[in-house]
mmCIF file of C-alpha atoms in Angstrom:
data_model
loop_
_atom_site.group_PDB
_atom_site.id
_atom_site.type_symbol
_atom_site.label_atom_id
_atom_site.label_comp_id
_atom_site.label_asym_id
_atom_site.label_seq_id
_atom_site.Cartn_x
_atom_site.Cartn_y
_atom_site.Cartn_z
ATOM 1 C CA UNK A 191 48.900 -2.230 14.951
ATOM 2 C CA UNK A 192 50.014 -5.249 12.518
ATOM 3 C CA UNK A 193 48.339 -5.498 8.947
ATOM 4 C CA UNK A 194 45.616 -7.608 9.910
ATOM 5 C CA UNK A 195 43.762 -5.646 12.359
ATOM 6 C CA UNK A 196 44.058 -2.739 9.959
ATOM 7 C CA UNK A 197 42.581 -4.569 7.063
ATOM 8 C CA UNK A 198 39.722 -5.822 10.031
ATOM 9 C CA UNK A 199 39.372 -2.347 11.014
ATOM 10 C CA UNK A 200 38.507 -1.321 7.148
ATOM 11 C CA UNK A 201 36.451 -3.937 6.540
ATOM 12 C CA UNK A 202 34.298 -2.974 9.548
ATOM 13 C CA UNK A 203 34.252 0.326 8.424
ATOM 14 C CA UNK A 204 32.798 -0.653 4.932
ATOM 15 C CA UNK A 205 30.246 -2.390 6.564
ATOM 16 C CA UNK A 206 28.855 0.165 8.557
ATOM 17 C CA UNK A 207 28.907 2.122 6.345
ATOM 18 C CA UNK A 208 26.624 -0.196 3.688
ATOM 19 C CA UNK A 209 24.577 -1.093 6.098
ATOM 20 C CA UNK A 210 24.011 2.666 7.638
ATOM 21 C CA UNK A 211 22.905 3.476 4.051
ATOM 22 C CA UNK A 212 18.897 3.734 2.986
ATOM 23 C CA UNK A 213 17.838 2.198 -0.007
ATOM 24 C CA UNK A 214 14.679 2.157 -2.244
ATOM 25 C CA UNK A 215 14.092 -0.686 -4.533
ATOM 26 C CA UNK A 216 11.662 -0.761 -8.220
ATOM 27 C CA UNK A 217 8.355 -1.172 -8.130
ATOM 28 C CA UNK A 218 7.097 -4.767 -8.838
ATOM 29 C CA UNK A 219 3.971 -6.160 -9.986
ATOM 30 C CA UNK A 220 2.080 -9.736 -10.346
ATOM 31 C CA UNK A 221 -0.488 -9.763 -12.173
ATOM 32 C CA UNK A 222 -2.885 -6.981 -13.248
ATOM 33 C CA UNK A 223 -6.471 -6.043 -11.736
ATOM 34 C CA UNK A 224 -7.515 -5.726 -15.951
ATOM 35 C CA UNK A 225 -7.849 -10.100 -15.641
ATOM 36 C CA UNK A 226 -9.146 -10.358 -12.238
ATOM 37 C CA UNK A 227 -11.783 -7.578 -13.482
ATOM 38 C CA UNK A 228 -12.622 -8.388 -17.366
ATOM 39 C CA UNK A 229 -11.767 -11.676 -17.535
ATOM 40 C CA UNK A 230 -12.403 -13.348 -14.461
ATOM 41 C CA UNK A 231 -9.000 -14.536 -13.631
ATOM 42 C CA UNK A 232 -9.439 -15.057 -9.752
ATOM 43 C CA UNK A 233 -6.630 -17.260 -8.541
ATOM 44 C CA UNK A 234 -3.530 -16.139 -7.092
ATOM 45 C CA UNK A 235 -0.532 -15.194 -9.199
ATOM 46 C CA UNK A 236 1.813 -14.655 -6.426
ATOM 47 C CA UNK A 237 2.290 -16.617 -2.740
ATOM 48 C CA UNK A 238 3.350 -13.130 -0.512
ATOM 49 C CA UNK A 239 5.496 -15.643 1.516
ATOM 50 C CA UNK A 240 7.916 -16.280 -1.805
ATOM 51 C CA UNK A 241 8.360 -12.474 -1.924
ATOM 52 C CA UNK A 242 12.664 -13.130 -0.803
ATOM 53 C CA UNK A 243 13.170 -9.820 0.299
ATOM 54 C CA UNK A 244 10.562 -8.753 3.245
ATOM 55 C CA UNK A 245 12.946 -6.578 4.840
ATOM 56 C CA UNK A 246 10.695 -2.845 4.873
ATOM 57 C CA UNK A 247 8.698 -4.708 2.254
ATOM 58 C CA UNK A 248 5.402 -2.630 1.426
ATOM 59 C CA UNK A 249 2.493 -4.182 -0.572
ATOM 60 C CA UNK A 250 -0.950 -4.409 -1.420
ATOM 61 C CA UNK A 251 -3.784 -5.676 -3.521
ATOM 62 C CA UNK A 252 -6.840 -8.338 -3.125
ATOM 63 C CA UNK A 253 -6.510 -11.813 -1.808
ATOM 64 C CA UNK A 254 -7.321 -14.292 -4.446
ATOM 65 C CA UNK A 255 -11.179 -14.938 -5.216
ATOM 66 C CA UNK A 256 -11.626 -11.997 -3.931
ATOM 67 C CA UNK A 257 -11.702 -13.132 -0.333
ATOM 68 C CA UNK A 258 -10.279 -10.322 1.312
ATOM 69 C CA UNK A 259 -7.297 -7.776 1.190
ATOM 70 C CA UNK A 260 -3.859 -7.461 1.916
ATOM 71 C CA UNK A 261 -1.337 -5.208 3.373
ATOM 72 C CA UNK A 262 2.254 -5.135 3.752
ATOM 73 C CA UNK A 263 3.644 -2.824 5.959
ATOM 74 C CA UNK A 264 7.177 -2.768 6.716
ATOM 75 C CA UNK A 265 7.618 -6.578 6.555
ATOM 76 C CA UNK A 266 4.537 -7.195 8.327
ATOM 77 C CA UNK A 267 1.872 -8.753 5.937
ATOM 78 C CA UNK A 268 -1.924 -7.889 7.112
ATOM 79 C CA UNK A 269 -5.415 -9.713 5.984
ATOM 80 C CA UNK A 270 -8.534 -8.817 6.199
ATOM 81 C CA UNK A 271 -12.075 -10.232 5.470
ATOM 82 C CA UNK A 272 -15.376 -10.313 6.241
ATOM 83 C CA UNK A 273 -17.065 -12.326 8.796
ATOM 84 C CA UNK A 274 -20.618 -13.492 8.292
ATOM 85 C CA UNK A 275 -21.473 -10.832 10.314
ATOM 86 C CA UNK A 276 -20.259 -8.572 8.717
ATOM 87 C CA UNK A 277 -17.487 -7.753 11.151
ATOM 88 C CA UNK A 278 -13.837 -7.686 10.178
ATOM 89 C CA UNK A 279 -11.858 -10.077 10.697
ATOM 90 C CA UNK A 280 -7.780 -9.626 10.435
ATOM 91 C CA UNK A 281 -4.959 -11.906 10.259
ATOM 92 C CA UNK A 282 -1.002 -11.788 10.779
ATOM 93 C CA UNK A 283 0.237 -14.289 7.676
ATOM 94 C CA UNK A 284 2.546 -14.189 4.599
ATOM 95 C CA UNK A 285 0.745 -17.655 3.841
ATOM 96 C CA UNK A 286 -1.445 -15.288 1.557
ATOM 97 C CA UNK A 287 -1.956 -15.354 -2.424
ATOM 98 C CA UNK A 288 -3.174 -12.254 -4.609
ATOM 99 C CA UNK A 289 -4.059 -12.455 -8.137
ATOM 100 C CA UNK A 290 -2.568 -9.269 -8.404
ATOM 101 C CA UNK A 291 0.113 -7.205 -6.332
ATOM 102 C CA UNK A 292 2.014 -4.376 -6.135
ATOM 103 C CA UNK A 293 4.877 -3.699 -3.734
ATOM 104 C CA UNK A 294 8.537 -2.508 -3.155
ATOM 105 C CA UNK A 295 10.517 -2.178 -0.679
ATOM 106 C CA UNK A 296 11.787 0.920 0.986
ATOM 107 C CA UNK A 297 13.337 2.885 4.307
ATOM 108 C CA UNK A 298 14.055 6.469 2.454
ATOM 109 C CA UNK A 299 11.141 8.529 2.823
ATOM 110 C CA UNK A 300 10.816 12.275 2.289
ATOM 111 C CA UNK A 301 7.971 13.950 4.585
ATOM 112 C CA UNK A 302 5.405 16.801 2.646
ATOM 113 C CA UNK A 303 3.484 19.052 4.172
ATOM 114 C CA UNK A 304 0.010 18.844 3.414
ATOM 115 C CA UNK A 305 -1.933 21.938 2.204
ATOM 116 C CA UNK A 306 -4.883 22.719 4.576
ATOM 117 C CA UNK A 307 -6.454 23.435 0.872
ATOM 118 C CA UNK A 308 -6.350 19.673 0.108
ATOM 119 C CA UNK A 309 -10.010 18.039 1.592
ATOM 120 C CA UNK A 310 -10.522 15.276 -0.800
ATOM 121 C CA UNK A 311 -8.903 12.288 -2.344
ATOM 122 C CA UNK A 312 -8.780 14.052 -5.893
ATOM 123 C CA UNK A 313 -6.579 16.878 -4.203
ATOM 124 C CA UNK A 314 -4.400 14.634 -2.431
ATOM 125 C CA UNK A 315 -3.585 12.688 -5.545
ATOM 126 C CA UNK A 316 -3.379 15.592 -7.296
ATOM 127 C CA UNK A 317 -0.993 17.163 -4.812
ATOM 128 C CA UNK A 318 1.127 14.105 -5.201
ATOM 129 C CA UNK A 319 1.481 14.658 -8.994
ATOM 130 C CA UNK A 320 2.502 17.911 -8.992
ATOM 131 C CA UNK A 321 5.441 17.552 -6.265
ATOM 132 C CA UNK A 322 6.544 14.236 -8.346
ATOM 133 C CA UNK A 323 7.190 14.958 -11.642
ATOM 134 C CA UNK A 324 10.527 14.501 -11.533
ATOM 135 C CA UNK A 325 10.392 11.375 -9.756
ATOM 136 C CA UNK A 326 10.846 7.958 -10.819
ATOM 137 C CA UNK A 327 7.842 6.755 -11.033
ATOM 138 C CA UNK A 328 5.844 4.572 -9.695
ATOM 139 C CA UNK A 329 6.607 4.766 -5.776
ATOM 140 C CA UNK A 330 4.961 4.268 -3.146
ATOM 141 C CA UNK A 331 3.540 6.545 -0.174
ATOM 142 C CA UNK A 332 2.490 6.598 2.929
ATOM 143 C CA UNK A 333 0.335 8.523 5.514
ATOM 144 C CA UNK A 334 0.309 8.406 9.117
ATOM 145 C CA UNK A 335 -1.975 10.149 11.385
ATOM 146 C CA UNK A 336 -6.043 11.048 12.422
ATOM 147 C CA UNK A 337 -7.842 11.007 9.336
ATOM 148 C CA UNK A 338 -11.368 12.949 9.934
ATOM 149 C CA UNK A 339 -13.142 10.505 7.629
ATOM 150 C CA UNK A 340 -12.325 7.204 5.620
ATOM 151 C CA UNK A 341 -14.869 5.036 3.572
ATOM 152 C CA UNK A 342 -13.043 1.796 3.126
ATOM 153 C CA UNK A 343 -14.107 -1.886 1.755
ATOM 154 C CA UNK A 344 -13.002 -5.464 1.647
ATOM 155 C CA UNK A 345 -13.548 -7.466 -0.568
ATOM 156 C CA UNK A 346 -16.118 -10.444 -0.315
ATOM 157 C CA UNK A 347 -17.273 -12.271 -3.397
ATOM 158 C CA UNK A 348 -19.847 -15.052 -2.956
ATOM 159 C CA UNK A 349 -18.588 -18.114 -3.789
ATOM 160 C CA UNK A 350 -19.225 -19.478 -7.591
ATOM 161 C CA UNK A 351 -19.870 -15.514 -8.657
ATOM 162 C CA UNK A 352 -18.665 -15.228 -12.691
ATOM 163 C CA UNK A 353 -16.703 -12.094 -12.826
ATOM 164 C CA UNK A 354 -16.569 -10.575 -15.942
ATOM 165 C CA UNK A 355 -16.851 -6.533 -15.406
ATOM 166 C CA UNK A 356 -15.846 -4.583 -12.350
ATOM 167 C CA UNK A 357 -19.389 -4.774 -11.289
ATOM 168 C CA UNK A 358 -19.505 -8.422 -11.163
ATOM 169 C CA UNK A 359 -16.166 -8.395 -9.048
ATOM 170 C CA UNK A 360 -17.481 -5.950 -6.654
ATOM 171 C CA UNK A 361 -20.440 -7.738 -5.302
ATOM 172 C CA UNK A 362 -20.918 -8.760 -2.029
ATOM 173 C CA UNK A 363 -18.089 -5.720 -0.462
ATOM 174 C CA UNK A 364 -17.607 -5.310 3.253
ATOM 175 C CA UNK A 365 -18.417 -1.392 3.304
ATOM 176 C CA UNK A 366 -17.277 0.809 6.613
ATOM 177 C CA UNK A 367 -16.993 4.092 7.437
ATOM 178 C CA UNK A 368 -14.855 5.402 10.177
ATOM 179 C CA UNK A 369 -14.219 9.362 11.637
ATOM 180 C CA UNK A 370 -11.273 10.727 13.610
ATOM 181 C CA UNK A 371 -9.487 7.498 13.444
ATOM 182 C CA UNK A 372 -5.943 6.949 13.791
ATOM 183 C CA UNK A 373 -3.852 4.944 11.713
ATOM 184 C CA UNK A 374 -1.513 4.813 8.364
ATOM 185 C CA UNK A 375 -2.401 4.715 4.709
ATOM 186 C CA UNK A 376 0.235 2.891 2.546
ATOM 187 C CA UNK A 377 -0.340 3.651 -1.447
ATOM 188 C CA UNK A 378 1.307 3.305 -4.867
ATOM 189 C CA UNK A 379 1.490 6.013 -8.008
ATOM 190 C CA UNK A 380 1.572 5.494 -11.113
ATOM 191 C CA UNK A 381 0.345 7.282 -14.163
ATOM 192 C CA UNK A 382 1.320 4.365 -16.515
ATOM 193 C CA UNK A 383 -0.189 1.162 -14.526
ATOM 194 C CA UNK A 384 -3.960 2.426 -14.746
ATOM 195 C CA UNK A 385 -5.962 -1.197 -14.912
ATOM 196 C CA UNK A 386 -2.881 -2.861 -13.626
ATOM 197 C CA UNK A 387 -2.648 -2.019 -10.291
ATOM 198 C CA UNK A 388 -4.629 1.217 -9.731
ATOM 199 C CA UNK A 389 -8.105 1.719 -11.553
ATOM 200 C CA UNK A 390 -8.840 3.300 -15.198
ATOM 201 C CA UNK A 391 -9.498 6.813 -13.622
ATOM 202 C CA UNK A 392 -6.851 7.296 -10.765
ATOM 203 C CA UNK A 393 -3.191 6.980 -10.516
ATOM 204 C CA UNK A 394 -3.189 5.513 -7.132
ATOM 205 C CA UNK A 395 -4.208 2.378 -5.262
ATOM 206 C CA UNK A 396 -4.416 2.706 -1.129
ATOM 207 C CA UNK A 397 -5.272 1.075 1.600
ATOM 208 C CA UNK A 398 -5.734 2.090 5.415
ATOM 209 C CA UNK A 399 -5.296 0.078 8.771
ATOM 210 C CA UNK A 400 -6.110 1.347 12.134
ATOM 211 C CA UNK A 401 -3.203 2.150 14.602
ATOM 212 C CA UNK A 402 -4.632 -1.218 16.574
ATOM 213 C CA UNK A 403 -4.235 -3.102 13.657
ATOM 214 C CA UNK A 404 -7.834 -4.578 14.166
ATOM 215 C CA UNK A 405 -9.059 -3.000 10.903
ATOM 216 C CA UNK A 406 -7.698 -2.461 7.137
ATOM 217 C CA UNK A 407 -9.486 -2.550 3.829
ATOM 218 C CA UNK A 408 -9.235 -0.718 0.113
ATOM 219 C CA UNK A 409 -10.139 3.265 1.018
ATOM 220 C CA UNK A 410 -12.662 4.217 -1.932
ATOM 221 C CA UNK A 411 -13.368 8.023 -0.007
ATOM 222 C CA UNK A 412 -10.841 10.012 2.355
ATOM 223 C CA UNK A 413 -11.711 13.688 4.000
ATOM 224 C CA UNK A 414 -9.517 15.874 5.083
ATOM 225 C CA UNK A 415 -10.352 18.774 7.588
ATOM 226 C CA UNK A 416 -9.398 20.697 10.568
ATOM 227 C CA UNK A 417 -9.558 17.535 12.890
ATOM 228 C CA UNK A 418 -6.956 15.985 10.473
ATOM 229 C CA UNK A 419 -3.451 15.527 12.017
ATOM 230 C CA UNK A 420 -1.616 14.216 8.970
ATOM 231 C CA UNK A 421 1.495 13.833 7.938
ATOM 232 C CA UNK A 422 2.829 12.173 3.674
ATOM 233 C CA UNK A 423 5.801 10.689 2.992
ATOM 234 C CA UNK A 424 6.829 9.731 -0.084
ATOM 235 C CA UNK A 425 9.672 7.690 -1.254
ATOM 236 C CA UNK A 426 12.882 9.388 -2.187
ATOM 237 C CA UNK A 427 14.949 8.774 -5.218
#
């Protein structure tokens, strides 16, 4: 074996290796749900399709004027809205703005069990504090499985509305509930982004699409009981 199919051999090696590995990267953020709330700022901030890396890219927030909502998951960008029926309609596009996002992107998750003691949203964000402390923070999470309930919305403001409060922003909402349904939750936590990208009084923003990918909106309620088959994964370090 000469010199040069050593070195070749090495540098294959090297590469396998770099690619074999799993990596997490920061948490980024455009914009902050504070000015789309309070102060009315509707428009985009960031075109999803400029996002570089979408390579296990995970993300989520509103679509701009408040025409929808969006979901990365694992490179795949999702849209929802509202047809005038009140039906949802869903799209397959990065050709998407937000006027604010969050997202990261990962492959190195750790898997929890959940506690059959956790039934409510509280408990499961609650549960995620405790086994996080000494995590970097914020990450995001992810569910998969049959949730027994889910109360979900997407977003549908009426054209020329003035936002200026959260209740102004929220008019017009697509509201659905759904039982024993299958799908995954993606989510990000954060107990120093409250008004950013997760609301004044929770540390986490989430949002849930079907396992047909017909359906996916902002979950504002989430039971847990003995017909849920769930299972959390959380990002590692």
């Amino acid at each position: 074996m000469n010199i040069k199919h050593i070195i070749l051999g090495f540098a294959l090696l090297i590469n396998f290796q770099s690619n074999a590995q799993t990596t997490n990267e920061p948490v980024k953020v455009s914009g902050a749900m504070s000015n789309v709330m309070k102060k009315g700022q509707l428009q985009g901030t960031v075109l999803l399709d400029t996002i570089h890396n979408k390579k296990h890219l995970y993300g989520l927030g509103p679509k701009e004027y408040l025409k929808g909502e969006l979901l990365v998951i694992d490179g795949k960008s999702y849209v929802s809205s509202v047809n005038n029926d009140g039906s949802i309609k869903m799209e397959e596009t990065f050709e998407v703005k937000a006027p604010f996002f969050v997202y990261t992107n990962t492959e190195n998750w750790k898997e929890y069990k959940l506690p059959k003691s956790i039934k409510t949203l509280k408990q499961l964000e609650e549960f995620i504090d405790k086994k996080t402390k000494k995590s970097n923070r914020p990450f995001a999470f992810k569910m998969e499985g049959t949730f027994t309930k889910i109360n979900f919305h997407i977003q549908n403001l009426p054209d020329g509305t003035i936002v200026k409060s959260p209740k102004d922003a929220h008019q017009g909402q697509g509201k659905y509930e759904r039982e024993n349904v299958n799908g995954t939750i993606i989510g990000f936590f954060s107990t120093e982004h409250q008004t950013v990208f997760t609301h004044h009084d929770t540390y986490i923003h989430i949002h849930f699409i079907n396992s047909e990918r017909t359906e996916m909106g902002h979950i504002d309620d989430l039971i847990f009981d003995s017909k849920s088959s769930v299972r959390l994964y959380i990002t590692k370090d």
